[in-house]
GROMACS .gro file of C-alpha atoms in nm:
model
  214
    1MET     CA    1  -1.581   2.949   5.175
    2SER     CA    2  -1.497   3.302   5.203
    3LYS     CA    3  -1.270   3.413   5.463
    4ASP     CA    4  -1.540   3.604   5.656
    5ALA     CA    5  -1.797   3.348   5.712
    6GLU     CA    6  -1.762   3.128   5.970
    7PRO     CA    7  -1.696   2.698   6.060
    8GLY     CA    8  -2.130   2.559   6.084
    9LYS     CA    9  -2.217   2.908   5.921
   10PRO     CA   10  -2.305   2.938   5.597
   11ASP     CA   11  -2.126   3.217   5.366
   12ARG     CA   12  -2.260   3.503   5.378
   13PHE     CA   13  -2.178   3.552   5.003
   14SER     CA   14  -2.300   3.238   4.909
   15ASN     CA   15  -2.682   3.370   4.741
   16LEU     CA   16  -2.527   3.714   4.613
   17CYS     CA   17  -2.460   3.579   4.215
   18GLN     CA   18  -2.672   3.281   4.109
   19THR     CA   19  -2.446   3.257   3.816
   20HIS     CA   20  -2.247   2.997   3.834
   21GLY     CA   21  -1.916   2.972   3.559
   22ASP     CA   22  -1.646   2.819   3.514
   23GLN     CA   23  -1.494   2.560   3.725
   24ASP     CA   24  -1.127   2.549   3.554
   25LEU     CA   25  -1.103   2.934   3.631
   26ALA     CA   26  -1.296   2.912   3.938
   27ASP     CA   27  -0.954   2.672   4.046
   28LEU     CA   28  -0.702   2.900   3.876
   29ALA     CA   29  -0.848   3.199   4.056
   30ARG     CA   30  -0.793   3.046   4.454
   31SER     CA   31  -0.424   2.923   4.298
   32HIS     CA   32  -0.371   3.284   4.306
   33GLY     CA   33  -0.476   3.334   4.686
   34LEU     CA   34  -0.877   3.401   4.608
   35SER     CA   35  -1.076   3.257   4.849
   36GLU     CA   36  -1.395   3.056   4.802
   37ALA     CA   37  -1.679   3.348   4.699
   38ALA     CA   38  -1.396   3.554   4.549
   39ALA     CA   39  -1.334   3.275   4.302
   40GLY     CA   40  -1.642   3.207   4.239
   41ALA     CA   41  -1.733   3.585   4.149
   42VAL     CA   42  -1.486   3.551   3.888
   43ALA     CA   43  -1.568   3.297   3.727
   44ALA     CA   44  -2.001   3.462   3.786
   45ILE     CA   45  -1.828   3.739   3.614
   46ASP     CA   46  -1.694   3.573   3.300
   47ALA     CA   47  -2.023   3.360   3.203
   48VAL     CA   48  -2.243   3.686   3.232
   49MET     CA   49  -1.961   3.865   3.060
   50ASN     CA   50  -2.018   3.538   2.789
   51LYS     CA   51  -2.377   3.597   2.810
   52VAL     CA   52  -2.385   3.968   2.710
   53ARG     CA   53  -2.140   3.932   2.452
   54ARG     CA   54  -2.339   3.692   2.275
   55SER     CA   55  -2.695   3.884   2.323
   56VAL     CA   56  -2.467   4.168   2.154
   57GLN     CA   57  -2.337   3.951   1.853
   58ARG     CA   58  -2.729   3.801   1.778
   59ARG     CA   59  -2.836   4.211   1.730
   60ASP     CA   60  -3.200   4.042   1.800
   61PHE     CA   61  -3.326   4.466   1.822
   62GLY     CA   62  -3.085   4.539   1.584
   63ARG     CA   63  -3.303   4.270   1.311
   64LEU     CA   64  -3.648   4.338   1.432
   65ILE     CA   65  -3.558   4.744   1.373
   66VAL     CA   66  -3.424   4.618   1.069
   67ALA     CA   67  -3.730   4.444   0.973
   68ARG     CA   68  -4.013   4.703   1.105
   69ILE     CA   69  -3.856   4.945   0.923
   70ASP     CA   70  -3.722   4.877   0.607
   71PRO     CA   71  -3.724   4.497   0.514
   72SER     CA   72  -3.420   4.635   0.267
   73LEU     CA   73  -3.205   4.752   0.514
   74GLU     CA   74  -2.911   4.551   0.687
   75LEU     CA   75  -2.798   4.547   1.038
   76SER     CA   76  -2.489   4.738   0.877
   77HIS     CA   77  -2.669   4.987   0.697
   78LEU     CA   78  -2.796   5.013   1.050
   79ASP     CA   79  -2.474   5.088   1.213
   80ALA     CA   80  -2.390   5.340   0.960
   81ILE     CA   81  -2.666   5.524   0.996
   82ILE     CA   82  -2.551   5.587   1.379
   83ALA     CA   83  -2.213   5.585   1.365
   84LEU     CA   84  -2.284   5.900   1.107
   85SER     CA   85  -2.478   6.065   1.364
   86ALA     CA   86  -2.253   6.023   1.611
   87VAL     CA   87  -1.899   6.136   1.347
   88ALA     CA   88  -2.169   6.430   1.249
   89SER     CA   89  -2.225   6.551   1.605
   90ASP     CA   90  -1.861   6.597   1.714
   91THR     CA   91  -1.669   6.697   1.306
   92PRO     CA   92  -1.636   7.024   1.216
   93GLN     CA   93  -1.881   7.107   0.943
   94ASP     CA   94  -1.976   6.776   0.913
   95GLU     CA   95  -1.732   6.716   0.753
   96VAL     CA   96  -1.843   6.337   0.788
   97THR     CA   97  -1.630   6.150   0.453
   98VAL     CA   98  -1.690   5.767   0.378
   99GLY     CA   99  -1.356   5.763   0.517
  100VAL     CA  100  -1.417   5.914   0.840
  101ILE     CA  101  -1.761   5.588   0.849
  102ALA     CA  102  -1.526   5.333   0.767
  103GLU     CA  103  -1.284   5.436   1.063
  104ARG     CA  104  -1.611   5.458   1.287
  105MET     CA  105  -1.719   5.138   1.223
  106GLY     CA  106  -1.396   4.948   1.166
  107ILE     CA  107  -1.416   4.803   0.844
  108ASP     CA  108  -1.220   4.866   0.535
  109PRO     CA  109  -1.277   5.199   0.314
  110SER     CA  110  -1.456   5.009  -0.016
  111ARG     CA  111  -1.683   4.882   0.224
  112ALA     CA  112  -1.810   5.145   0.396
  113SER     CA  113  -1.821   5.310  -0.010
  114ARG     CA  114  -2.079   5.056  -0.104
  115ILE     CA  115  -2.293   5.097   0.247
  116SER     CA  116  -2.286   5.448   0.198
  117ALA     CA  117  -2.397   5.465  -0.140
  118ASP     CA  118  -2.669   5.206  -0.072
  119LEU     CA  119  -2.791   5.464   0.215
  120VAL     CA  120  -2.785   5.821  -0.049
  121GLU     CA  121  -3.001   5.516  -0.278
  122ARG     CA  122  -3.257   5.465  -0.047
  123GLY     CA  123  -3.282   5.766   0.086
  124TYR     CA  124  -3.083   5.751   0.410
  125ALA     CA  125  -2.848   6.004   0.341
  126PHE     CA  126  -2.713   6.277   0.082
  127ARG     CA  127  -2.369   6.391  -0.056
  128VAL     CA  128  -2.268   6.757   0.016
  129ALA     CA  129  -1.984   6.922  -0.091
  130SER     CA  130  -1.706   6.983   0.131
  131GLN     CA  131  -1.678   7.350   0.302
  132LEU     CA  132  -1.287   7.326   0.321
  133ASP     CA  133  -1.258   7.106   0.008
  134ALA     CA  134  -1.430   7.112  -0.258
  135ARG     CA  135  -1.305   6.832  -0.433
  136ARG     CA  136  -1.425   6.617  -0.132
  137ILE     CA  137  -1.779   6.452  -0.121
  138CYS     CA  138  -1.915   6.415   0.276
  139LEU     CA  139  -2.248   6.257   0.374
  140LYS     CA  140  -2.542   6.349   0.566
  141LEU     CA  141  -2.816   6.188   0.753
  142THR     CA  142  -3.149   6.279   0.588
  143PRO     CA  143  -3.508   6.378   0.823
  144LYS     CA  144  -3.572   6.015   0.792
  145SER     CA  145  -3.260   5.899   0.922
  146GLU     CA  146  -3.251   6.167   1.234
  147ARG     CA  147  -3.583   6.020   1.331
  148LEU     CA  148  -3.428   5.679   1.311
  149VAL     CA  149  -3.132   5.775   1.514
  150THR     CA  150  -3.421   5.959   1.793
  151ALA     CA  151  -3.623   5.654   1.780
  152VAL     CA  152  -3.391   5.391   1.820
  153ARG     CA  153  -3.180   5.616   2.132
  154GLN     CA  154  -3.474   5.669   2.317
  155THR     CA  155  -3.586   5.302   2.298
  156LYS     CA  156  -3.298   5.178   2.360
  157TRP     CA  157  -3.214   5.434   2.709
  158ARG     CA  158  -3.599   5.314   2.843
  159ILE     CA  159  -3.500   4.958   2.787
  160PHE     CA  160  -3.137   5.026   2.961
  161ALA     CA  161  -3.312   5.255   3.258
  162GLY     CA  162  -3.636   5.036   3.297
  163SER     CA  163  -3.367   4.775   3.336
  164LEU     CA  164  -3.210   4.894   3.644
  165THR     CA  165  -3.543   5.119   3.788
  166GLN     CA  166  -3.580   4.863   4.077
  167TRP     CA  167  -3.208   4.909   4.224
  168ASN     CA  168  -3.180   5.119   4.550
  169GLU     CA  169  -2.926   5.411   4.460
  170GLN     CA  170  -2.638   5.291   4.609
  171ASP     CA  171  -2.608   5.000   4.419
  172LEU     CA  172  -2.675   5.222   4.072
  173VAL     CA  173  -2.402   5.364   4.255
  174THR     CA  174  -2.171   5.180   4.365
  175PHE     CA  175  -2.255   4.963   3.994
  176ALA     CA  176  -2.102   5.244   3.772
  177ALA     CA  177  -1.792   5.274   3.975
  178LEU     CA  178  -1.734   4.931   4.005
  179LEU     CA  179  -1.791   4.925   3.641
  180GLU     CA  180  -1.594   5.167   3.529
  181ARG     CA  181  -1.285   5.083   3.716
  182PHE     CA  182  -1.296   4.699   3.577
  183ALA     CA  183  -1.348   4.806   3.238
  184GLY     CA  184  -0.992   4.954   3.198
  185TRP     CA  185  -0.836   4.683   3.137
  186THR     CA  186  -1.081   4.638   2.772
  187MET     CA  187  -0.901   4.967   2.701
  188ASP     CA  188  -0.516   4.913   2.852
  189GLU     CA  189  -0.368   4.824   2.491
  190ALA     CA  190  -0.004   4.810   2.673
  191GLU     CA  191  -0.176   4.531   2.826
  192MET     CA  192  -0.348   4.361   2.573
  193ARG     CA  193  -0.048   4.348   2.361
  194ARG     CA  194   0.181   4.167   2.692
  195SER     CA  195  -0.131   3.941   2.683
  196ALA     CA  196  -0.089   3.820   2.330
  197ASP     CA  197   0.249   3.841   2.306
  198ALA     CA  198   0.187   3.538   2.634
  199VAL     CA  199  -0.066   3.363   2.450
  200LYS     CA  200   0.206   3.304   2.152
  201GLN     CA  201   0.482   3.241   2.422
  202MET     CA  202   0.197   2.948   2.553
  203MET     CA  203   0.168   2.872   2.223
  204ASP     CA  204   0.561   2.785   2.134
  205GLU     CA  205   0.582   2.623   2.492
  206THR     CA  206   0.367   2.368   2.390
  207GLU     CA  207   0.378   2.264   1.998
  208PRO     CA  208   0.508   1.979   2.000
  209SER     CA  209   0.806   1.926   1.858
  210LEU     CA  210   0.913   1.728   1.563
  211PRO     CA  211   1.073   1.403   1.508
  212GLN     CA  212   1.418   1.404   1.447
  213ALA     CA  213   1.487   1.171   1.138
  214LYS     CA  214   1.766   0.946   1.135
   0.00000   0.00000   0.00000
């Protein structure tokens, strides 16, 4: 029951969220001073995030696109096409190299090189000489790839916007502000390092000691 609920009356927050999260997480949140409703909300947020993450990891939308457009493509090819389009828009003079694509996709340069070669072979990209260094080879999207990127983006935006059309203005504005505020922890590298250190410390503290030889 939340602090705002009166004895004998239903909690006004109880029906706001239909997702029920991990009870251990809710218990941990309560142990840190959160109310019953707030602790349940923390667990619900974690559960919803897990559902979203699993959906993203499955890449269902991307797989369907590849199957419809060109079954010879893999999801990594689609990722590279979108990455190439994104970096080209903010890279001076279209200086998009394989190294830039590797960095954008978070993959090894050798793998990025293979994917780029596949895109060139399949007609989704072509090689051009750098305007800054003639020894360097850059990549550009073909018109076919540009049409694909536009179609994917517009379709995703339509799905995304359509899912929010039933929300009122206040809900949308509030959610956007809260989501931005919530996502701050995902970009705090210092806090991430401290958290990783905390995990290691907990593992070290709970590691069973080896029996001493007699």
